[in-house]
């Protein structure tokens, strides 16, 4: 048999590729997904493709409570957003119209367990589930630094830090132990579900007293937006991932910024439809 000697250039390319994979693992930077590891087609549609595909039926439902009634739940009664994705109940877009979605990496599947002093407290963290919604920069390095040198405690989570930045605010609360600690099970009769996912938008100082008396503060429902868009569509491009940050104003919306990126009368109802968000008077 004829033996072929290795091409030095080919060897160099293999070494570089292998080192790149190791560096991504150590630093926590998601490598580019391979064809074998790609998520389902519905998870990686570009905004342009998704615009051409008929939206799921849930997007034609009006009313927050009616939408929430159609979403799957976990054992504790909380909305299971990833189950909604897998089942096709929702097909949220990765970016609002005209915005770049290149920071979205839904194919990254580095899921791992974090050790604990008590085996029952060992926690499972799925990157694959989180990257369906947020960009890597949403958590790294603002919430978790590189490499994995941030210690997570229940006290920090309950104080709205670490995982608590989202869990309890827009994702299932930390009291739903079995969602992360697989060795635990939910005690019979315990229900932690809440539909209070609305956010009252802080008024800018420029709002006049007369306007404040005419309309109450705007109410934002994460659920109504989340069935249409992934978190990364607005965070961090339009709004910082921090409660109370990014105050809205009519001028900002008129410029197509903030809520105005979609609420322009074409993609969604325009900002002149005041009572759609400002429901009720201030009192």
XYZ file of C-alpha atoms in Angstrom:
283
model
C 0.000 0.000 0.000
C 1.167 3.493 -0.764
C 1.619 5.661 2.326
C 0.893 9.393 2.203
C 2.925 11.784 4.301
C 0.963 14.413 6.238
C 0.750 17.837 4.666
C 2.237 20.389 7.136
C -0.472 22.918 6.254
C -3.233 20.393 6.952
C -1.672 19.496 10.305
C -1.501 23.184 11.255
C -5.164 23.706 10.417
C -6.198 20.726 12.567
C -4.151 22.008 15.520
C -5.640 25.510 15.213
C -9.186 24.133 15.014
C -8.639 21.912 18.071
C -7.161 24.777 20.081
C -10.112 26.985 19.134
C -12.552 24.412 20.472
C -10.614 24.109 23.751
C -10.433 27.892 24.133
C -14.196 28.203 23.625
C -14.807 25.572 26.310
C -12.468 27.150 28.860
C -13.540 30.737 28.303
C -17.212 29.981 27.937
C -17.386 31.490 24.428
C -19.886 29.529 22.305
C -18.283 27.845 19.303
C -20.034 28.085 15.968
C -22.700 25.339 15.885
C -21.995 22.360 13.642
C -24.605 21.016 11.273
C -25.150 18.028 13.575
C -25.747 20.282 16.567
C -28.087 22.763 14.952
C -31.362 23.444 16.754
C -34.703 22.728 15.046
C -35.371 24.957 12.005
C -37.977 26.971 13.910
C -35.311 27.992 16.437
C -32.888 29.417 13.899
C -35.139 31.200 11.435
C -33.939 34.659 10.530
C -36.371 37.554 10.999
C -36.771 37.766 7.207
C -37.705 34.086 6.907
C -40.028 34.245 9.902
C -41.840 37.213 8.394
C -42.660 35.108 5.339
C -44.000 32.201 7.434
C -47.487 32.407 8.869
C -47.250 33.216 12.611
C -48.502 30.619 15.098
C -52.138 30.783 16.167
C -51.304 32.158 19.627
C -50.174 35.455 18.051
C -53.735 36.053 16.898
C -55.063 35.773 20.445
C -55.865 39.047 22.177
C -55.679 39.476 25.910
C -52.875 38.555 28.250
C -54.842 36.050 30.311
C -56.077 34.281 27.157
C -52.481 33.972 25.913
C -51.230 32.642 29.239
C -53.978 30.023 29.241
C -52.574 28.536 26.011
C -48.986 28.172 27.260
C -47.685 24.893 28.745
C -46.916 24.768 32.475
C -44.446 22.977 34.703
C -45.439 20.895 37.736
C -45.689 24.018 39.895
C -47.936 25.848 37.445
C -45.335 28.246 36.031
C -45.225 28.909 32.300
C -42.673 26.569 30.695
C -41.357 28.806 27.918
C -38.912 26.255 26.517
C -41.691 23.671 26.292
C -43.704 26.250 24.371
C -40.786 26.581 21.941
C -40.315 22.828 21.524
C -44.000 22.197 20.939
C -44.314 24.997 18.383
C -46.962 26.881 20.364
C -44.779 29.962 19.965
C -42.190 30.864 17.328
C -40.594 34.066 18.612
C -38.289 36.153 16.456
C -34.668 36.864 17.398
C -34.733 40.559 16.494
C -37.211 43.341 15.874
C -37.610 44.491 12.255
C -34.524 46.245 10.925
C -32.280 45.085 13.771
C -29.300 42.719 13.611
C -29.694 39.247 15.138
C -26.103 38.049 14.629
C -25.464 37.967 18.399
C -28.074 35.230 18.790
C -26.506 31.737 19.154
C -29.298 29.191 19.699
C -27.052 26.245 18.800
C -24.760 26.426 21.866
C -25.429 23.341 24.019
C -22.869 23.381 26.846
C -25.142 22.043 29.612
C -23.555 21.129 32.931
C -24.118 20.280 36.598
C -22.729 22.415 39.407
C -21.489 20.442 42.434
C -22.865 20.990 45.921
C -21.975 19.929 49.452
C -25.169 17.868 49.523
C -25.721 15.660 46.438
C -29.428 16.481 46.510
C -28.580 20.156 45.937
C -26.555 19.553 42.769
C -27.926 21.970 40.175
C -28.304 21.519 36.442
C -27.672 24.513 34.197
C -28.680 24.217 30.524
C -26.969 26.716 28.256
C -29.065 25.197 25.455
C -32.293 26.383 27.060
C -31.036 29.862 27.899
C -29.463 30.573 24.514
C -32.886 30.038 22.944
C -33.812 33.375 24.503
C -30.830 35.567 25.324
C -27.474 36.461 23.802
C -24.224 35.429 25.503
C -23.543 39.065 26.374
C -26.827 39.235 28.293
C -25.193 37.274 31.127
C -21.465 37.385 30.385
C -19.789 39.241 31.903
C -22.422 41.450 33.577
C -23.945 38.590 35.585
C -21.289 35.861 35.280
C -17.638 36.567 34.594
C -15.233 34.458 32.474
C -14.244 31.803 33.187
C -16.790 30.238 35.558
C -15.612 31.991 38.711
C -18.955 33.230 40.036
C -20.453 31.424 43.005
C -24.224 31.137 42.917
C -26.135 31.022 46.189
C -29.840 30.880 46.954
C -29.459 34.074 49.004
C -28.106 35.911 45.953
C -30.839 34.528 43.690
C -33.578 35.515 46.138
C -32.050 39.007 46.299
C -32.431 39.412 42.526
C -28.783 38.736 41.737
C -27.149 35.972 39.713
C -29.923 33.737 38.293
C -32.395 35.907 40.177
C -31.945 38.696 37.618
C -34.488 36.803 35.487
C -35.800 33.994 37.663
C -38.682 35.389 39.640
C -39.053 38.412 37.354
C -39.723 36.886 33.900
C -38.893 33.202 34.403
C -39.971 30.590 36.945
C -39.091 31.563 40.547
C -36.264 30.001 42.560
C -38.852 28.366 44.821
C -39.543 25.903 41.994
C -36.563 23.864 43.181
C -36.991 20.806 40.955
C -36.533 22.810 37.737
C -32.795 23.124 38.533
C -32.203 20.530 41.255
C -33.257 17.377 39.433
C -32.851 15.192 42.551
C -35.606 17.122 44.306
C -39.318 16.831 43.713
C -42.116 19.314 44.269
C -43.913 18.868 47.614
C -47.590 17.912 47.131
C -49.988 20.832 47.031
C -47.343 23.531 46.555
C -48.176 26.048 43.835
C -45.808 28.908 43.088
C -47.354 30.092 39.820
C -47.925 33.779 39.315
C -49.240 35.703 36.330
C -47.882 38.993 37.641
C -45.275 39.434 34.946
C -46.251 43.025 34.143
C -43.835 45.919 34.531
C -44.877 49.498 35.214
C -42.747 51.770 33.028
C -41.119 54.598 34.971
C -42.150 58.042 33.804
C -39.423 60.447 32.660
C -39.120 63.721 34.548
C -40.369 65.622 31.488
C -43.940 64.302 31.924
C -46.247 67.116 32.981
C -48.539 66.878 35.966
C -51.569 67.209 33.669
C -50.479 64.229 31.557
C -49.768 62.183 34.660
C -53.302 62.861 35.916
C -54.871 61.957 32.564
C -53.201 58.593 32.112
C -51.674 56.122 34.500
C -48.132 54.801 33.946
C -47.681 52.447 30.997
C -47.953 48.752 31.786
C -45.696 46.328 29.901
C -46.530 42.620 29.691
C -43.533 40.365 29.124
C -45.789 37.420 28.241
C -47.551 39.211 25.378
C -44.212 40.197 23.854
C -42.400 36.954 24.597
C -44.724 34.884 22.408
C -43.549 36.999 19.467
C -39.928 37.860 20.294
C -37.045 36.291 22.141
C -35.510 38.268 24.991
C -32.464 39.122 22.870
C -34.659 41.119 20.476
C -34.913 43.915 23.054
C -32.152 43.198 25.569
C -29.559 44.729 25.382
C -30.139 46.425 22.046
C -33.186 48.470 23.075
C -33.374 48.080 26.850
C -30.744 47.213 29.483
C -31.437 43.978 31.388
C -32.057 45.817 34.631
C -35.328 46.722 36.296
C -36.034 50.453 36.065
C -33.427 51.084 33.357
C -34.288 52.574 29.985
C -37.127 54.953 30.827
C -39.445 55.501 27.876
C -40.665 58.798 26.450
C -42.902 59.878 23.578
C -39.943 61.551 21.877
C -37.912 58.348 22.065
C -40.739 56.345 20.519
C -41.205 58.898 17.727
C -37.548 58.363 16.810
C -38.111 54.614 16.470
C -36.203 53.820 19.638
C -37.266 51.696 22.588
C -40.885 50.597 22.191
C -40.996 52.689 19.015
C -38.814 50.120 17.236
C -41.969 48.032 16.766
C -44.860 50.255 17.824
C -44.855 52.363 14.682
C -48.364 51.640 13.449
C -47.089 48.985 11.020
C -45.298 46.232 12.926
C -47.488 46.883 15.971
C -49.990 49.525 17.021
C -48.566 53.050 17.090
C -47.686 55.150 20.104
C -50.764 57.323 19.472
C -52.923 54.451 20.751
C -52.360 55.689 24.295
C -54.886 53.519 26.165
C -53.334 50.307 24.846
C -50.538 50.745 27.385
C -51.745 53.521 29.675
C -54.761 51.670 31.007
C -56.640 53.816 33.513
C -56.007 57.142 35.128
C -53.359 57.831 37.698
C -56.047 58.722 40.261
